[in-house]
Every structure is written in structure tokens, then in C-alpha cells.
Amino acid sequence: MRAIILGSAAGGGVPQWNCGCANCVDARSRGANRTQSSVALSADGERWILLNASPDLRSQLAAHRELWPCGPRGSPVAAVILTDAEIDHTLGLLLLRESAAALPVYAPAGVTALLGSEWPLYRVLAAYAGVEPRALEDGRPIALADASGTPLGISCSASAVARRPPRYARAAPAAPAATFDVGLRLTDERTGATLAYVPTAGAVDDAVRRVATGADLLLFDGTFWSDGELRAAGVDAPTAREMGHLPVGGPGGSLELLKSLGAKRTVLVHVNNTNPLLRARSPERAQVEAAGIVVGADAMEFEL
Ligand code: MLT
Ligand code: MN
Ligand code: ZN
């Protein structure tokens, strides 16, 4: 199984259009760029599954030969899995509207509901190729398949992580908060290799343990280093924990907790532009690296 980090940044990317924080200023001056959160995964190297559909999907698909069309029309993108209904993980679906056939989109029920109503991507896309929503049920592994129903050689089990619904849906009819956000355990059915994908997590709890324990690779929420990071950058914003992102550093941060999951490799993704981990020589970065954890970057590839 191969995994490619298409985009390693949280919503807004790096640099974010309206952000003058030290990291965004530095990225502009160097012409550096981190695109928004997404991963591509394949068991056969030919048909690929997108884990989340980023607003930067167009440039992400262009950046990887594996994802280029092989004929006059068509795409190696065989299916999409959505872990949440946030804008940074779903806007890219609109960019796939030229597809010839309805695209299979796996998602938990709460996400599918939001994309048909409060954030009506599925309604809009119905006038184009449309999507074929497929349900991800909590804790029940399913064999992923392409649009024709041909298995992709990967099974997927979802677990609801501790997060609230997206900001645009706070007034949505009460539904179990759990269905709005999941972590994934993806297993190569031939080799048994496992990828745990948890780009957003409010805690290292039983749900995270279910998907991540002993995984060959864990891609985990690296949004914020500290709880008050956005405010420290001069932004009037909630804390990391209020936003449903467990900070990496500090007491009770993920750095202390991830070790206990026993994943062979752990890589932080969905990294916000304010995060000191983005600075190669920061003490925070040194601390993470000393723990054997890697700060993810666009185009990192993994063979599992
Ligand atoms: C999140 O991950 O918390 C959201 O994507 C935040 C946002 O960009 O609205
Ligand atoms: Mn996000
Ligand atoms: Zn910034």
C-alpha cells in the first residue's frame, strides 16, 4: 500500500491569504507553500483513494504523476473518503465536477447529511457528475470499491473522534456529535499493512486507540502546538481544545500520549500556519523529533 501526503497544512494553508504571522511571512519570502489537508492512498498503485478533498486539490493532483489521467478523459482517483465535513476537507469535491461518472464518496452519516443541507455540495454536484454517497459506520470495517463496485484492496474502519460539528452547522438539528468526525484505520487486504488516519482529534481516547494502535503509519492531528496559539498570534479565536484539536505540546498534549499507541511511525498532518513546528530550528520541532515523531510535509510518500 502506498500513501502520499498531498497536503500537510490545516485550513488556510501556509501562507494563509490574510495571515501575517511569522510563519506565513517567512513562507511568502521564500516562495514556500503548504497545501491543505489531504492524503492519497493506493493498494495497486493504479487506483487511488483520496482521504479528504482539499481546496488545493487541483494543484495536488497536478503535482503527482500517479494521479494524472491515463487516457483522453478519466482519472486514477477511484473514490474519496471524508473524515469530516469541514470546508478544508470537502471543498475539493467541487473541483472534481468534470468527472464522467458519479464519484463514490465514503463518509460518516453526519457528514453526508451536512453535505446535502447546511453545506450543500452534494446538491450542487448533482447537476454535474454527482457523487455516490457511501456510508462509513462506526467500528464496522468495509471493503472499499471503485464506482463499478470493483474492490480496491483496502478495508476501512471508522471511529468517531471527540469533535463538534463544523462552525457552519452549530445550529444543525441535534445529532450525535460523534458522526461529524472520524478517524480511519485502513488495511491493505493482501499484506495486512495498516494506515491510521486521524487528521483531527480532540483527544487521544478509545476511538483513537481503536484506529491507531500498532499501525504501520499513523498520520495524526498536528494542528496546534499549544492551546492559546491563535490568540498568541494576535487572532481573536477560540483555543485549540475549544476547536477540537488536542495540542501537540504541553501537559496532556499529544506528544505525551501518542507513544502509548505503539504505531511504527507517527507523522503530524493538518498543521496550522501558526504552529512553531513549521520552523525547522524551533525547540518545539526538536522536542517532537527527539520523540521520533515526524512533522509531515507536502509530497511525503510512504510504502506500507
Ligand atoms: C478545523 O479543522 O478545525 C476546521 O477545518 C477549522 C476551519 O478551517 O474552519
Ligand atoms: Mn480542518
Ligand atoms: Zn499564518
Short mmCIF file of C-alpha atoms and ligand atoms in Angstrom, two decimals:
data_model
loop_
_atom_site.label_atom_id
_atom_site.label_comp_id
_atom_site.label_asym_id
_atom_site.label_seq_id
_atom_site.Cartn_x
_atom_site.Cartn_y
_atom_site.Cartn_z
CA MET A 1 0.00 0.00 0.00
CA ARG A 2 1.32 3.48 -0.85
CA ALA A 3 0.34 6.73 0.84
CA ILE A 4 1.21 10.24 -0.33
CA ILE A 5 0.63 13.35 1.77
CA LEU A 6 -0.94 15.63 -0.84
CA GLY A 7 -1.37 18.50 1.61
CA SER A 8 0.08 18.79 5.12
CA ALA A 9 -1.49 22.08 6.25
CA ALA A 10 -4.68 22.83 8.16
CA GLY A 11 -7.43 25.10 6.81
CA GLY A 12 -5.96 28.20 5.17
CA GLY A 13 -2.69 26.52 4.16
CA VAL A 14 0.72 28.16 4.51
CA PRO A 15 0.88 31.02 3.78
CA GLN A 16 -2.77 31.77 4.53
CA TRP A 17 -4.07 34.62 2.36
CA ASN A 18 -4.81 37.03 5.22
CA CYS A 19 -2.21 35.94 7.76
CA GLY A 20 0.81 37.97 8.77
CA CYS A 21 2.13 35.53 11.41
CA ALA A 22 5.88 34.82 11.44
CA ASN A 23 5.46 31.50 9.59
CA CYS A 24 3.28 32.97 6.83
CA VAL A 25 5.61 35.95 6.37
CA ASP A 26 8.58 33.56 6.16
CA ALA A 27 6.78 31.25 3.69
CA ARG A 28 5.96 34.21 1.42
CA SER A 29 9.52 35.46 1.47
CA ARG A 30 10.86 32.02 0.50
CA GLY A 31 8.12 31.24 -2.01
CA ALA A 32 7.34 28.18 0.12
CA ASN A 33 3.89 26.65 0.22
CA ARG A 34 2.00 24.01 2.18
CA THR A 35 -1.34 22.97 0.77
CA GLN A 36 -4.44 21.98 2.71
CA SER A 37 -5.03 18.61 4.32
CA SER A 38 -5.35 15.54 2.09
CA VAL A 39 -3.75 12.12 1.51
CA ALA A 40 -3.78 9.77 -1.47
CA LEU A 41 -3.74 6.01 -0.83
CA SER A 42 -3.47 3.01 -3.16
CA ALA A 43 -3.03 -0.75 -2.82
CA ASP A 44 -2.26 -1.37 -6.50
CA GLY A 45 -0.50 1.87 -7.47
CA GLU A 46 -3.11 2.46 -10.16
CA ARG A 47 -6.38 3.26 -8.47
CA TRP A 48 -6.16 5.88 -5.73
CA ILE A 49 -8.38 6.85 -2.83
CA LEU A 50 -8.38 10.45 -1.65
CA LEU A 51 -8.57 10.85 2.10
CA ASN A 52 -10.37 14.20 2.23
CA ALA A 53 -10.79 16.59 -0.70
CA SER A 54 -8.85 19.79 -0.15
CA PRO A 55 -9.48 23.25 -1.66
CA ASP A 56 -5.99 22.77 -3.18
CA LEU A 57 -6.90 19.51 -4.90
CA ARG A 58 -6.30 20.83 -8.39
CA SER A 59 -2.62 21.60 -7.77
CA GLN A 60 -2.24 18.46 -5.64
CA LEU A 61 -3.44 16.20 -8.47
CA ALA A 62 -1.17 18.04 -10.91
CA ALA A 63 1.85 17.54 -8.63
CA HIS A 64 1.78 13.72 -8.68
CA ARG A 65 2.21 11.66 -11.84
CA GLU A 66 0.32 8.76 -10.22
CA LEU A 67 -2.80 10.94 -10.21
CA TRP A 68 -2.67 12.08 -13.82
CA PRO A 69 -5.24 10.79 -16.32
CA CYS A 70 -4.10 7.83 -18.41
CA GLY A 71 -6.35 8.44 -21.45
CA PRO A 72 -8.18 11.33 -23.11
CA ARG A 73 -10.52 11.55 -20.10
CA GLY A 74 -10.56 9.83 -16.74
CA SER A 75 -8.65 9.77 -13.50
CA PRO A 76 -6.85 7.30 -11.24
CA VAL A 77 -8.96 8.78 -8.42
CA ALA A 78 -11.35 5.91 -7.73
CA ALA A 79 -13.04 7.07 -4.52
CA VAL A 80 -12.93 9.68 -1.78
CA ILE A 81 -13.24 9.23 1.97
CA LEU A 82 -14.24 12.20 4.10
CA THR A 83 -13.30 12.21 7.78
CA ASP A 84 -15.29 15.36 8.49
CA ALA A 85 -17.42 17.99 6.73
CA GLU A 86 -15.10 20.95 7.34
CA ILE A 87 -14.51 23.24 4.37
CA ASP A 88 -10.81 22.40 4.20
CA HIS A 89 -11.62 18.68 3.83
CA THR A 90 -14.56 18.91 1.40
CA LEU A 91 -14.30 21.91 -0.92
CA GLY A 92 -12.16 19.87 -3.34
CA LEU A 93 -15.21 17.79 -4.28
CA LEU A 94 -16.43 20.78 -6.29
CA LEU A 95 -13.18 20.65 -8.27
CA LEU A 96 -13.95 17.09 -9.39
CA ARG A 97 -17.25 18.09 -11.00
CA GLU A 98 -15.99 17.39 -14.55
CA SER A 99 -15.91 13.66 -13.73
CA ALA A 100 -17.76 11.48 -16.26
CA ALA A 101 -19.39 9.32 -13.59
CA ALA A 102 -20.66 9.82 -10.07
CA LEU A 103 -17.74 9.66 -7.67
CA PRO A 104 -18.01 7.26 -4.71
CA VAL A 105 -17.67 9.29 -1.52
CA TYR A 106 -17.41 7.40 1.76
CA ALA A 107 -18.33 9.39 4.85
CA PRO A 108 -19.97 9.02 8.27
CA ALA A 109 -23.71 9.73 8.29
CA GLY A 110 -23.41 13.15 9.94
CA VAL A 111 -21.03 14.34 7.24
CA THR A 112 -23.23 13.08 4.40
CA ALA A 113 -26.20 14.85 5.98
CA LEU A 114 -24.36 18.19 6.21
CA LEU A 115 -23.20 17.98 2.59
CA GLY A 116 -26.80 17.63 1.48
CA SER A 117 -28.09 20.54 3.56
CA GLU A 118 -26.08 23.12 5.53
CA TRP A 119 -23.11 22.93 3.13
CA PRO A 120 -24.94 21.67 0.06
CA LEU A 121 -22.09 20.29 -2.05
CA TYR A 122 -23.98 17.14 -2.98
CA ARG A 123 -26.99 19.15 -4.17
CA VAL A 124 -24.82 21.40 -6.31
CA LEU A 125 -22.78 18.49 -7.68
CA ALA A 126 -25.93 16.63 -8.66
CA ALA A 127 -26.15 18.97 -11.66
CA TYR A 128 -22.68 17.77 -12.75
CA ALA A 129 -21.33 14.22 -12.38
CA GLY A 130 -22.81 13.88 -8.91
CA VAL A 131 -21.46 11.83 -6.06
CA GLU A 132 -22.46 8.41 -4.84
CA PRO A 133 -22.56 8.70 -1.05
CA ARG A 134 -21.48 5.53 0.74
CA ALA A 135 -21.86 5.09 4.48
CA LEU A 136 -19.00 4.59 6.92
CA GLU A 137 -20.46 3.01 10.01
CA ASP A 138 -18.72 3.31 13.32
CA GLY A 139 -16.38 0.41 14.03
CA ARG A 140 -17.57 -1.72 11.11
CA PRO A 141 -14.80 -2.46 8.58
CA ILE A 142 -15.88 -2.26 4.95
CA ALA A 143 -14.10 -3.22 1.74
CA LEU A 144 -13.60 -0.07 -0.34
CA ALA A 145 -14.63 -0.25 -4.00
CA ASP A 146 -14.48 1.96 -7.09
CA ALA A 147 -17.52 3.30 -8.98
CA SER A 148 -18.08 -0.03 -10.75
CA GLY A 149 -18.01 -1.92 -7.44
CA THR A 150 -14.58 -3.45 -8.08
CA PRO A 151 -12.72 -3.82 -4.76
CA LEU A 152 -9.75 -1.51 -4.22
CA GLY A 153 -7.93 -3.99 -1.98
CA ILE A 154 -8.25 -1.82 1.11
CA SER A 155 -10.62 -2.14 4.02
CA CYS A 156 -11.64 0.83 6.13
CA SER A 157 -12.88 1.07 9.67
CA ALA A 158 -14.04 4.41 11.08
CA SER A 159 -14.21 5.53 14.72
CA ALA A 160 -15.92 8.71 15.88
CA VAL A 161 -13.39 11.13 17.40
CA ALA A 162 -14.21 13.75 20.02
CA ARG A 163 -15.12 16.81 17.95
CA ARG A 164 -18.05 19.14 17.43
CA PRO A 165 -19.86 19.74 14.13
CA PRO A 166 -18.29 22.38 11.86
CA ARG A 167 -18.83 26.04 12.71
CA TYR A 168 -21.40 26.50 9.92
CA ALA A 169 -23.53 23.72 11.42
CA ARG A 170 -23.64 24.65 15.11
CA ALA A 171 -27.37 25.24 14.78
CA ALA A 172 -27.96 22.00 12.88
CA PRO A 173 -30.65 19.69 14.26
CA ALA A 174 -29.28 17.73 17.19
CA ALA A 175 -27.48 14.61 16.04
CA PRO A 176 -24.87 12.57 17.85
CA ALA A 177 -21.78 14.79 17.65
CA ALA A 178 -19.87 11.61 17.04
CA THR A 179 -21.00 11.25 13.44
CA PHE A 180 -19.43 14.54 12.37
CA ASP A 181 -15.81 13.47 12.59
CA VAL A 182 -13.98 10.14 12.40
CA GLY A 183 -10.54 8.62 12.42
CA LEU A 184 -9.81 5.82 9.95
CA ARG A 185 -7.96 2.53 10.10
CA LEU A 186 -7.14 1.47 6.53
CA THR A 187 -5.79 -2.01 5.93
CA ASP A 188 -4.22 -3.49 2.81
CA GLU A 189 -6.24 -6.69 2.43
CA ARG A 190 -3.35 -8.56 0.81
CA THR A 191 -0.43 -7.59 3.06
CA GLY A 192 -2.21 -6.56 6.27
CA ALA A 193 -0.34 -3.21 6.30
CA THR A 194 -2.26 -0.52 8.17
CA LEU A 195 -2.55 3.23 7.92
CA ALA A 196 -4.26 5.12 10.73
CA TYR A 197 -5.53 8.48 9.52
CA VAL A 198 -6.61 10.91 12.25
CA PRO A 199 -6.14 14.46 10.91
CA THR A 200 -8.46 15.97 13.52
CA ALA A 201 -8.72 14.77 17.12
CA GLY A 202 -9.82 16.42 20.34
CA ALA A 203 -8.22 13.71 22.48
CA VAL A 204 -6.20 10.53 22.43
CA ASP A 205 -9.14 8.43 23.55
CA ASP A 206 -10.58 4.96 22.94
CA ALA A 207 -11.66 5.93 19.41
CA VAL A 208 -8.14 6.99 18.50
CA ARG A 209 -6.73 3.87 20.18
CA ARG A 210 -9.06 1.67 18.11
CA VAL A 211 -7.87 3.06 14.80
CA ALA A 212 -4.22 3.73 15.62
CA THR A 213 -2.91 1.01 17.93
CA GLY A 214 0.01 -0.79 16.34
CA ALA A 215 -0.50 0.87 12.93
CA ASP A 216 2.39 0.79 10.47
CA LEU A 217 1.86 4.51 9.96
CA LEU A 218 -0.18 6.98 11.99
CA LEU A 219 -0.99 10.36 10.43
CA PHE A 220 -2.18 12.44 13.37
CA ASP A 221 -3.61 15.89 14.10
CA GLY A 222 -0.69 18.33 14.34
CA THR A 223 -2.83 21.46 14.00
CA PHE A 224 -1.58 23.38 17.04
CA TRP A 225 1.43 23.18 19.30
CA SER A 226 -0.30 24.99 22.19
CA ASP A 227 -3.83 25.72 23.32
CA GLY A 228 -3.57 29.52 23.04
CA GLU A 229 -1.57 29.59 19.82
CA LEU A 230 -4.02 31.53 17.65
CA ARG A 231 -4.53 34.18 20.29
CA ALA A 232 -0.78 34.49 20.79
CA ALA A 233 -0.53 35.17 17.05
CA GLY A 234 -2.91 38.10 17.55
CA VAL A 235 -6.03 36.42 16.23
CA ASP A 236 -9.30 36.67 18.12
CA ALA A 237 -10.05 32.96 18.14
CA PRO A 238 -11.02 30.03 20.34
CA THR A 239 -8.38 27.82 21.92
CA ALA A 240 -7.11 24.68 20.21
CA ARG A 241 -9.11 22.48 22.58
CA GLU A 242 -12.25 24.58 22.05
CA MET A 243 -11.79 23.97 18.30
CA GLY A 244 -11.50 20.23 18.94
CA HIS A 245 -7.77 19.95 18.29
CA LEU A 246 -5.62 18.40 21.00
CA PRO A 247 -2.42 20.50 21.07
CA VAL A 248 0.83 18.63 20.46
CA GLY A 249 2.85 20.25 23.24
CA GLY A 250 2.38 20.92 26.94
CA PRO A 251 0.92 18.79 29.73
CA GLY A 252 -1.62 16.33 28.36
CA GLY A 253 -0.63 17.17 24.77
CA SER A 254 -0.47 14.53 22.08
CA LEU A 255 3.32 14.32 22.22
CA GLU A 256 3.00 12.70 25.65
CA LEU A 257 0.19 10.39 24.61
CA LEU A 258 0.96 9.16 21.09
CA LYS A 259 3.80 6.87 22.24
CA SER A 260 1.31 4.63 24.04
CA LEU A 261 -0.40 3.79 20.73
CA GLY A 262 2.61 1.81 19.53
CA ALA A 263 2.39 2.93 15.88
CA LYS A 264 5.58 2.09 13.98
CA ARG A 265 5.78 5.60 12.52
CA THR A 266 3.91 8.73 13.53
CA VAL A 267 3.67 11.78 11.28
CA LEU A 268 1.85 15.02 12.13
CA VAL A 269 -0.52 16.40 9.48
CA HIS A 270 -3.15 19.19 9.28
CA VAL A 271 -0.52 21.58 10.68
CA ASN A 272 -1.75 25.14 11.16
CA ASN A 273 0.28 28.04 9.79
CA THR A 274 0.84 29.46 13.31
CA ASN A 275 2.45 26.24 14.59
CA PRO A 276 6.10 26.64 15.73
CA LEU A 277 6.71 23.07 14.48
CA LEU A 278 6.89 24.57 10.99
CA ARG A 279 10.17 26.28 11.93
CA ALA A 280 12.97 23.79 11.29
CA ARG A 281 15.13 25.09 14.14
CA SER A 282 12.47 25.67 16.78
CA PRO A 283 12.80 23.99 20.20
CA GLU A 284 9.28 22.58 19.68
CA ARG A 285 10.41 20.85 16.49
CA ALA A 286 13.47 19.45 18.27
CA GLN A 287 11.24 18.08 21.03
CA VAL A 288 8.96 16.30 18.56
CA GLU A 289 11.85 14.88 16.58
CA ALA A 290 13.56 13.67 19.77
CA ALA A 291 10.39 11.65 20.41
CA GLY A 292 10.74 10.02 16.97
CA ILE A 293 7.75 11.87 15.56
CA VAL A 294 7.92 13.49 12.13
CA VAL A 295 6.35 16.78 11.06
CA GLY A 296 4.58 15.95 7.79
CA ALA A 297 5.21 17.84 4.57
CA ASP A 298 3.53 18.01 1.18
CA ALA A 299 4.55 15.16 -1.16
CA MET A 300 5.92 12.86 1.59
CA GLU A 301 5.45 9.28 0.44
CA PHE A 302 5.19 6.08 2.40
CA GLU A 303 5.38 2.45 1.33
CA LEU A 304 3.46 0.30 3.80
C1 MLT B 1 -10.78 22.55 11.72
O1 MLT B 1 -10.07 21.61 11.35
O2 MLT B 1 -10.92 22.81 12.93
C2 MLT B 1 -11.50 23.38 10.72
O3 MLT B 1 -11.14 22.99 9.43
C3 MLT B 1 -11.31 24.81 11.00
C4 MLT B 1 -11.65 25.69 9.86
O4 MLT B 1 -10.77 25.92 8.99
O5 MLT B 1 -12.77 26.19 9.78
MN MN B 2 -9.50 21.44 9.28
ZN ZN B 3 -0.03 32.46 9.45
#
